[in-house]
Coordinates of C-alpha atoms in Angstrom, one line a residue:
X1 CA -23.6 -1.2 -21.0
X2 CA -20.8 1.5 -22.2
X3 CA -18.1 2.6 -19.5
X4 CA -19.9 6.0 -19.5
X5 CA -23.2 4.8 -18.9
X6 CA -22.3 2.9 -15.5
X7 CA -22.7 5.8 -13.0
X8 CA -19.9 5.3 -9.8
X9 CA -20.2 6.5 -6.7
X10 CA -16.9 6.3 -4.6
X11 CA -15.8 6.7 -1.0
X12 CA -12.5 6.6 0.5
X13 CA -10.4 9.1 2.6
X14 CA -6.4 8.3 3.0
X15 CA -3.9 8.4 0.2
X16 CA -4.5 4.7 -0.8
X17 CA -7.8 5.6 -1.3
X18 CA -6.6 7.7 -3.9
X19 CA -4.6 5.7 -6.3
X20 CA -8.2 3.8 -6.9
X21 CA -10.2 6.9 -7.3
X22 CA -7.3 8.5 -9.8
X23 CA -7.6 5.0 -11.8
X24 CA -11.0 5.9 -12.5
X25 CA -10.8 9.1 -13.2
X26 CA -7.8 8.8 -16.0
X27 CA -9.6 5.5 -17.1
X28 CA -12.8 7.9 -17.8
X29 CA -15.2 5.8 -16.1
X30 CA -18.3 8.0 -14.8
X31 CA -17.8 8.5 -11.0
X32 CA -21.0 10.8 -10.3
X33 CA -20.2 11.9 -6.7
X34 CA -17.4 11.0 -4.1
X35 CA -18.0 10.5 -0.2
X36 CA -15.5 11.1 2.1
X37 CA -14.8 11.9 6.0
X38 CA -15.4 15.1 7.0
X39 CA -12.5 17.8 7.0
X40 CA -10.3 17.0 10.3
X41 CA -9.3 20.2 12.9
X42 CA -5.4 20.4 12.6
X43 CA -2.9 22.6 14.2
X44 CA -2.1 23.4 17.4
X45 CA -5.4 25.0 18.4
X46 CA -7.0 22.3 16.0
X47 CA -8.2 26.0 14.3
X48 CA -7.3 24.6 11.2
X49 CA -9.4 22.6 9.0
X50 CA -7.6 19.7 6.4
X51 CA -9.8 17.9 4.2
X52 CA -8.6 14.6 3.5
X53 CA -6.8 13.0 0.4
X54 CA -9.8 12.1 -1.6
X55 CA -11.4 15.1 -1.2
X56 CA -8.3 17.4 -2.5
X57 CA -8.6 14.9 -5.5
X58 CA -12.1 15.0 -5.7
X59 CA -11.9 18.5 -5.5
X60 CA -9.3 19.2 -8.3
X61 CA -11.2 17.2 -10.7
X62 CA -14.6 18.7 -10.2
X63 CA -16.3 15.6 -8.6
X64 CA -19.0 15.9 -6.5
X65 CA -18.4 15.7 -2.4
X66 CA -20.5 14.4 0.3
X67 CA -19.0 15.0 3.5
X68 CA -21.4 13.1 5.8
X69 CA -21.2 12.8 10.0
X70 CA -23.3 9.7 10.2
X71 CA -23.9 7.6 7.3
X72 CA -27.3 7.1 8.5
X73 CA -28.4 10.4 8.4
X74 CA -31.6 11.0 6.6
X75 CA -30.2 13.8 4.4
X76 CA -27.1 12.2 3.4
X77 CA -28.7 8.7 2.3
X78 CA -31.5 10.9 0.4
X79 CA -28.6 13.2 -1.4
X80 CA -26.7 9.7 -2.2
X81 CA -29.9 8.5 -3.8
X82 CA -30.2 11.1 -5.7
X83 CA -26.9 10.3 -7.3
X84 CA -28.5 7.4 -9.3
X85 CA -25.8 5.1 -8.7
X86 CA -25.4 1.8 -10.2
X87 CA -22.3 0.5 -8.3
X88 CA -20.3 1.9 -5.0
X89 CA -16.5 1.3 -4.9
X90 CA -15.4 1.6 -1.2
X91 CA -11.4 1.8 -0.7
X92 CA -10.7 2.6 3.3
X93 CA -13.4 4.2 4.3
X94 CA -16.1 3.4 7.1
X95 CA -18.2 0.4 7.9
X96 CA -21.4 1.2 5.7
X97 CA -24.9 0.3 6.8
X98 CA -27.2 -1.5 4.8
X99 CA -29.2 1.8 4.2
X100 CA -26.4 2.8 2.1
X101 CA -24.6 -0.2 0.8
X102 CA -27.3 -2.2 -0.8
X103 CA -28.7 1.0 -3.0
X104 CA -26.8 0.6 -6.0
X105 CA -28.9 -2.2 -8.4
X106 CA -24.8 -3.7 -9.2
X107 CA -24.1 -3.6 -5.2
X108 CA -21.1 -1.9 -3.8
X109 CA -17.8 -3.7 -3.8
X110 CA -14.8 -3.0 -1.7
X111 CA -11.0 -3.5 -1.9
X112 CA -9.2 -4.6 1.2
X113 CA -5.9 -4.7 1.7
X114 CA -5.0 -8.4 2.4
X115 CA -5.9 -11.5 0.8
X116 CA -8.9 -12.3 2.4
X117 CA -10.2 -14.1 4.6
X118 CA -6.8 -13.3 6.0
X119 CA -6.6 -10.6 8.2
X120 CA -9.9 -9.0 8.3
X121 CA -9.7 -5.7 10.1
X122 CA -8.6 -2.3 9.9
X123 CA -4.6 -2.4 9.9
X124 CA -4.2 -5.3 7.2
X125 CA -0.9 -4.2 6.1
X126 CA 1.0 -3.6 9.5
X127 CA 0.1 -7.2 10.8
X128 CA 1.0 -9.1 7.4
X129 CA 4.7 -7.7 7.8
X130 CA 4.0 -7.9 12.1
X131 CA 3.4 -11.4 11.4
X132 CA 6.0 -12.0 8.9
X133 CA 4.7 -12.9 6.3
X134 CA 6.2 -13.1 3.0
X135 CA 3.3 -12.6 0.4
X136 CA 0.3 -10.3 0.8
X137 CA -2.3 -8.4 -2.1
X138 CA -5.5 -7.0 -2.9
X139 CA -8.7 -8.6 -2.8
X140 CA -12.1 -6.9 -4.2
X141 CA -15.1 -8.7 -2.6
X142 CA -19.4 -7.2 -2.1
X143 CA -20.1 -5.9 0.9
X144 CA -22.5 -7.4 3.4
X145 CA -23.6 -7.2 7.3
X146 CA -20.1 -8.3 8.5
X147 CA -17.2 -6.3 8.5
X148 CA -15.2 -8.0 5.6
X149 CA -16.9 -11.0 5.1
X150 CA -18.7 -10.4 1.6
X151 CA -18.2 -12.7 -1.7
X152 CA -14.6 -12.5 -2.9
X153 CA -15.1 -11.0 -6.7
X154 CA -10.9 -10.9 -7.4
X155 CA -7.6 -10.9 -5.7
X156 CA -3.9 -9.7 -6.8
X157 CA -0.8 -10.6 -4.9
X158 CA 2.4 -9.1 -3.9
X159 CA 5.3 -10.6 -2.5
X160 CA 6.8 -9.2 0.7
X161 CA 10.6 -8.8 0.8
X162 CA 12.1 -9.4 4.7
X163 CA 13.6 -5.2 4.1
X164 CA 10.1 -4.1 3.3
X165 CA 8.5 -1.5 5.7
X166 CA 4.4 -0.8 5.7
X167 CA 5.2 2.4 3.7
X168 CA 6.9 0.1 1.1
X169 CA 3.7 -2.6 0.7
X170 CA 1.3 0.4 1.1
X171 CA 2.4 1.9 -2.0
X172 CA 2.9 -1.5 -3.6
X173 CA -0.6 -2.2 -2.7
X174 CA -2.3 1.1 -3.5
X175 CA -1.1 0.3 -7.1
X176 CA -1.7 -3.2 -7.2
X177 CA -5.3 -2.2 -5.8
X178 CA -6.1 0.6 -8.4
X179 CA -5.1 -2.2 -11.3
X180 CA -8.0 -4.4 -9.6
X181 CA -11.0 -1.8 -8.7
X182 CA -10.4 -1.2 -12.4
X183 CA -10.5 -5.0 -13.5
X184 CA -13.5 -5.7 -11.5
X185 CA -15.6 -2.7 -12.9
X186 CA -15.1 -4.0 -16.3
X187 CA -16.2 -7.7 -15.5
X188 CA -19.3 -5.6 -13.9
X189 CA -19.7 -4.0 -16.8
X190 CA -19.0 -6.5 -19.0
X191 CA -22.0 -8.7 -17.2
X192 CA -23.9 -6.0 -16.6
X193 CA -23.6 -6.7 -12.8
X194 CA -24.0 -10.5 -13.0
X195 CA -20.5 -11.4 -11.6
X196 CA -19.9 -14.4 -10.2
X197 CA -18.0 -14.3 -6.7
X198 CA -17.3 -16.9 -4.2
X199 CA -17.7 -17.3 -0.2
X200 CA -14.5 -16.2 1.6
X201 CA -14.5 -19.9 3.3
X202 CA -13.6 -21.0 -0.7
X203 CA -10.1 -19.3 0.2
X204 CA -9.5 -19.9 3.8
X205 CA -8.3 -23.6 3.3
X206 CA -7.0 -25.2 6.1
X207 CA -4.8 -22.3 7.5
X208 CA -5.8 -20.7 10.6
X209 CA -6.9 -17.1 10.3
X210 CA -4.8 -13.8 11.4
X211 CA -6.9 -10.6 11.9
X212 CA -6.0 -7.4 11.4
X213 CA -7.3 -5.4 14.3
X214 CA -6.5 -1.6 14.9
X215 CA -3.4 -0.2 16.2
X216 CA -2.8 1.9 19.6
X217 CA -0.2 3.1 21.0
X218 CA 0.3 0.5 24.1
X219 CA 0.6 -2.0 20.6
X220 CA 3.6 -0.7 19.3
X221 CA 5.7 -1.0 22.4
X222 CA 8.6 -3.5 21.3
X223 CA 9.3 -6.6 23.6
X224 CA 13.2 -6.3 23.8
X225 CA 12.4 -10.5 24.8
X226 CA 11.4 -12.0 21.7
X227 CA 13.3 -13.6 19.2
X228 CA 15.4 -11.4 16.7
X229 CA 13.4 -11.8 13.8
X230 CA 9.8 -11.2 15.5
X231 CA 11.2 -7.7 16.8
X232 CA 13.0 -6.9 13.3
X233 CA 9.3 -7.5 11.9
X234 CA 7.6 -5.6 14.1
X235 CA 9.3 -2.3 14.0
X236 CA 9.2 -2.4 9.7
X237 CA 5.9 -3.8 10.3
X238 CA 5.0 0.0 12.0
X239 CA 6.9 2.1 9.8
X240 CA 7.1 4.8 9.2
X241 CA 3.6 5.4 11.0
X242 CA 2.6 4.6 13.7
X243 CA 6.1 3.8 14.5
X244 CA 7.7 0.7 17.1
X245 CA 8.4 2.4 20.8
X246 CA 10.4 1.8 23.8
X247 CA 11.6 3.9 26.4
X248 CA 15.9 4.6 27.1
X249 CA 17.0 5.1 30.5
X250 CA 18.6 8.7 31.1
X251 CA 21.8 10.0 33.0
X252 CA 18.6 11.1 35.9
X253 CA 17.2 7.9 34.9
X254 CA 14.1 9.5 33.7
X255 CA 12.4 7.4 30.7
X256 CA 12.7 9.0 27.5
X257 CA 10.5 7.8 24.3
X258 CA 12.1 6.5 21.5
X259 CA 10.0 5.4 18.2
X260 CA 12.8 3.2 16.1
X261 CA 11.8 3.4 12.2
X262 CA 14.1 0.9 10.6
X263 CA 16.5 -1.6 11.7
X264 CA 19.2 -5.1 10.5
X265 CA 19.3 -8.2 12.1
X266 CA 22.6 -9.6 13.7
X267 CA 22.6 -13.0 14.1
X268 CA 25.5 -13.1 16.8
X269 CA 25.5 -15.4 20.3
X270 CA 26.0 -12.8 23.6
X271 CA 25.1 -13.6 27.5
X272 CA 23.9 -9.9 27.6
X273 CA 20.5 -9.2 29.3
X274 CA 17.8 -8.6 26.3
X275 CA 17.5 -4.3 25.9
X276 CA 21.2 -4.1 26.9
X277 CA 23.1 -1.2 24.4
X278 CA 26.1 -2.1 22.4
X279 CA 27.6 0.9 20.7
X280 CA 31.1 2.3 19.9
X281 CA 29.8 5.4 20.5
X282 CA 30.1 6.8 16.8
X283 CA 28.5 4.6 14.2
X284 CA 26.9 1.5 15.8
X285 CA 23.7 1.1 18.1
X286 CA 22.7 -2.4 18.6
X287 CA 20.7 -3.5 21.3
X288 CA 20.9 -7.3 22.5
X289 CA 17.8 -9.9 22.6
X290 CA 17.6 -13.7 23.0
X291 CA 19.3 -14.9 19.6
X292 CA 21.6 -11.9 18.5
X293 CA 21.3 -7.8 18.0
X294 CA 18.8 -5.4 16.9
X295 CA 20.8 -3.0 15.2
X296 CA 19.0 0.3 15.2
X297 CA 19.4 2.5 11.9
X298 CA 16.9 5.3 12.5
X299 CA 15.1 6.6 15.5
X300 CA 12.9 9.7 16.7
X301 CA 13.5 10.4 20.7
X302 CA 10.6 12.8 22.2
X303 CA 10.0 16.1 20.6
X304 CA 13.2 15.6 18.3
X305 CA 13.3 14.8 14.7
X306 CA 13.8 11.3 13.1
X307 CA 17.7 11.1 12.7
X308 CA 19.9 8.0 11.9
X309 CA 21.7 6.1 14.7
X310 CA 25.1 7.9 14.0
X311 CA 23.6 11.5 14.4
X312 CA 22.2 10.1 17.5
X313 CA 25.3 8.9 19.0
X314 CA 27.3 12.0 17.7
X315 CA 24.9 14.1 19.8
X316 CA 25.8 12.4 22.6
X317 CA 28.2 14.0 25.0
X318 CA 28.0 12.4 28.0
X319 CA 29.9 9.1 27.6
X320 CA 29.1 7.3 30.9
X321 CA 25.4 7.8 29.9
X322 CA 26.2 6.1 26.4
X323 CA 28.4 3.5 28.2
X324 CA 25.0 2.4 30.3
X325 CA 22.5 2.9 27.2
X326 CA 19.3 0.5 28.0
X327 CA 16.3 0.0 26.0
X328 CA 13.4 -1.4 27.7

């Protein structure tokens, strides 16, 4: 079968969605439609509509869109059969129903952000660099009943440097990912859909699994109590979205919200209690845990913009309120 001949369906919604879908596109493979989330109300009356990555690149390059509210929806599934397609290529998108995924005659294949089986779920990259881990990648696999459970078709790998934040592995990954949705539709191709894959369990070895499981809010709250290097990983893990939080005591010792986007490790011994502020007041914020300091570089309080820790302590004025700074 010739590239043009193998007709693509793809859905996907965020940016990393995009570097896949833009693969294709400039590879000239035949993506007959594109199916992506509905446009999302913005604004401060939510009056506006913004239609998500894929679909502004869907859009620009005259691709078919299929904005469906339910994928089970009787005139959505007929409208994707009417597409013809031989293969769906799913890059973070929804949980498909059998309805949908088993239509193509080639399957529909999707490319996760992890190498599976490790961490299954929706926020692969966060908890790789949560977790500390030092190598991470791409894995292609067919999708089946369970939520990221199909045959493994390829992987890639990426190594994970202690300074990298998730915006850092993201783009690393949404690369890295585009190179393999590309590789495996050529060995489709290539074997006219008979590819050979292998059972996630084939991977898993002896290590015990980490999932991946969404994010809130109440899950970004740092634990000034753990050990230096778990906290250091956990606020790059979160950045630059959804961000690490805690909460700094005020001169009316009213809580204020504070998302910290990037900090250094201090390896130092101190007897101060963990959350406890160390500053000179000008250039410095480091707050003290068990083993050493966090030192903050940049950080967001409530309804201010992100600023680095010296603009922060230069826009301090009161200087008994800096001199009994707490994070907790």
């Amino acid at each position: 079968m010739k590239r043009e001949d193998l007709r693509i369906v793809f859905m996907g919604t965020p940016e990393f969605a995009v570097g896949s879908l833009r693969a294709l596109v400039e590879g000239c493979y035949n993506i007959v439609g594109v199916v992506t989330m509905p446009d999302k109300p913005v604004g401060r009356h939510a009056s506006i509509l913004q239609p998500s990555d894929v679909k502004q690149y869907a859009a620009a390059h005259g691709l078919p869109v299929l904005q469906p509210e339910k994928l089970k929806d009787e005139m959505f599934v007929e409208e994707l059969r009417n597409l013809r397609a031989d293969l769906q290529i799913v890059v973070a998108f929804r949980m498909l129903p059998e309805i949908v995924w088993a239509m193509p005659r080639f399957g529909t294949f999707n490319l996760h952000a992890s190498l599976l089986p490790q961490y299954r779920g929706a926020a692969p990259i966060n908890w790789a660099i949560i977790n500390g881990e030092k190598e991470t990648g791409v894995t292609t696999f067919f999708l089946d009943h369970e939520i990221d459970t199909g045959r493994i078709i390829l992987q890639k790998r990426l190594p994970i440097a202690d300074t990298d934040d998730a915006e850092i592995v993201h783009d690393g990954l949404m690369l890295l990912g585009a190179e393999l949705v590309k590789e495996t539709v050529e060995i489709i191709l290539a074997n006219e859909g008979a590819v050979v894959s292998v059972p996630q369990e084939s991977y898993a070895g002896d290590t015990a699994l980490h999932p991946a499981p969404k994010i809130f809010k109440d899950t970004c709250r740092i634990d000034w109590t753990l050990p230096l290097v778990r906290i250091n990983d956990f606020i790059r893990g979160l950045s630059p979205y959804p961000a690490a939080w805690t909460e700094m005591e005020t001169p009316d010792k009213e809580p204020v919200s504070v998302k910290i986007f990037s900090s250094a490790k201090l390896h130092e011994t101190h007897s101060l209690v963990p959350g406890t502020v160390r500053t000179d007041g000008k250039n410095y914020l480091d707050v003290a845990v068990v083993d050493g300091f966090v030192r903050i570089q940049s950080l967001q309080l409530a309804g201010k913009k992100r600023m680095s820790a010296k603009e922060f302590l230069n826009g301090i004025k009161n200087t008994v309120w800096m001199q009994r700074l707490k994070f907790y």
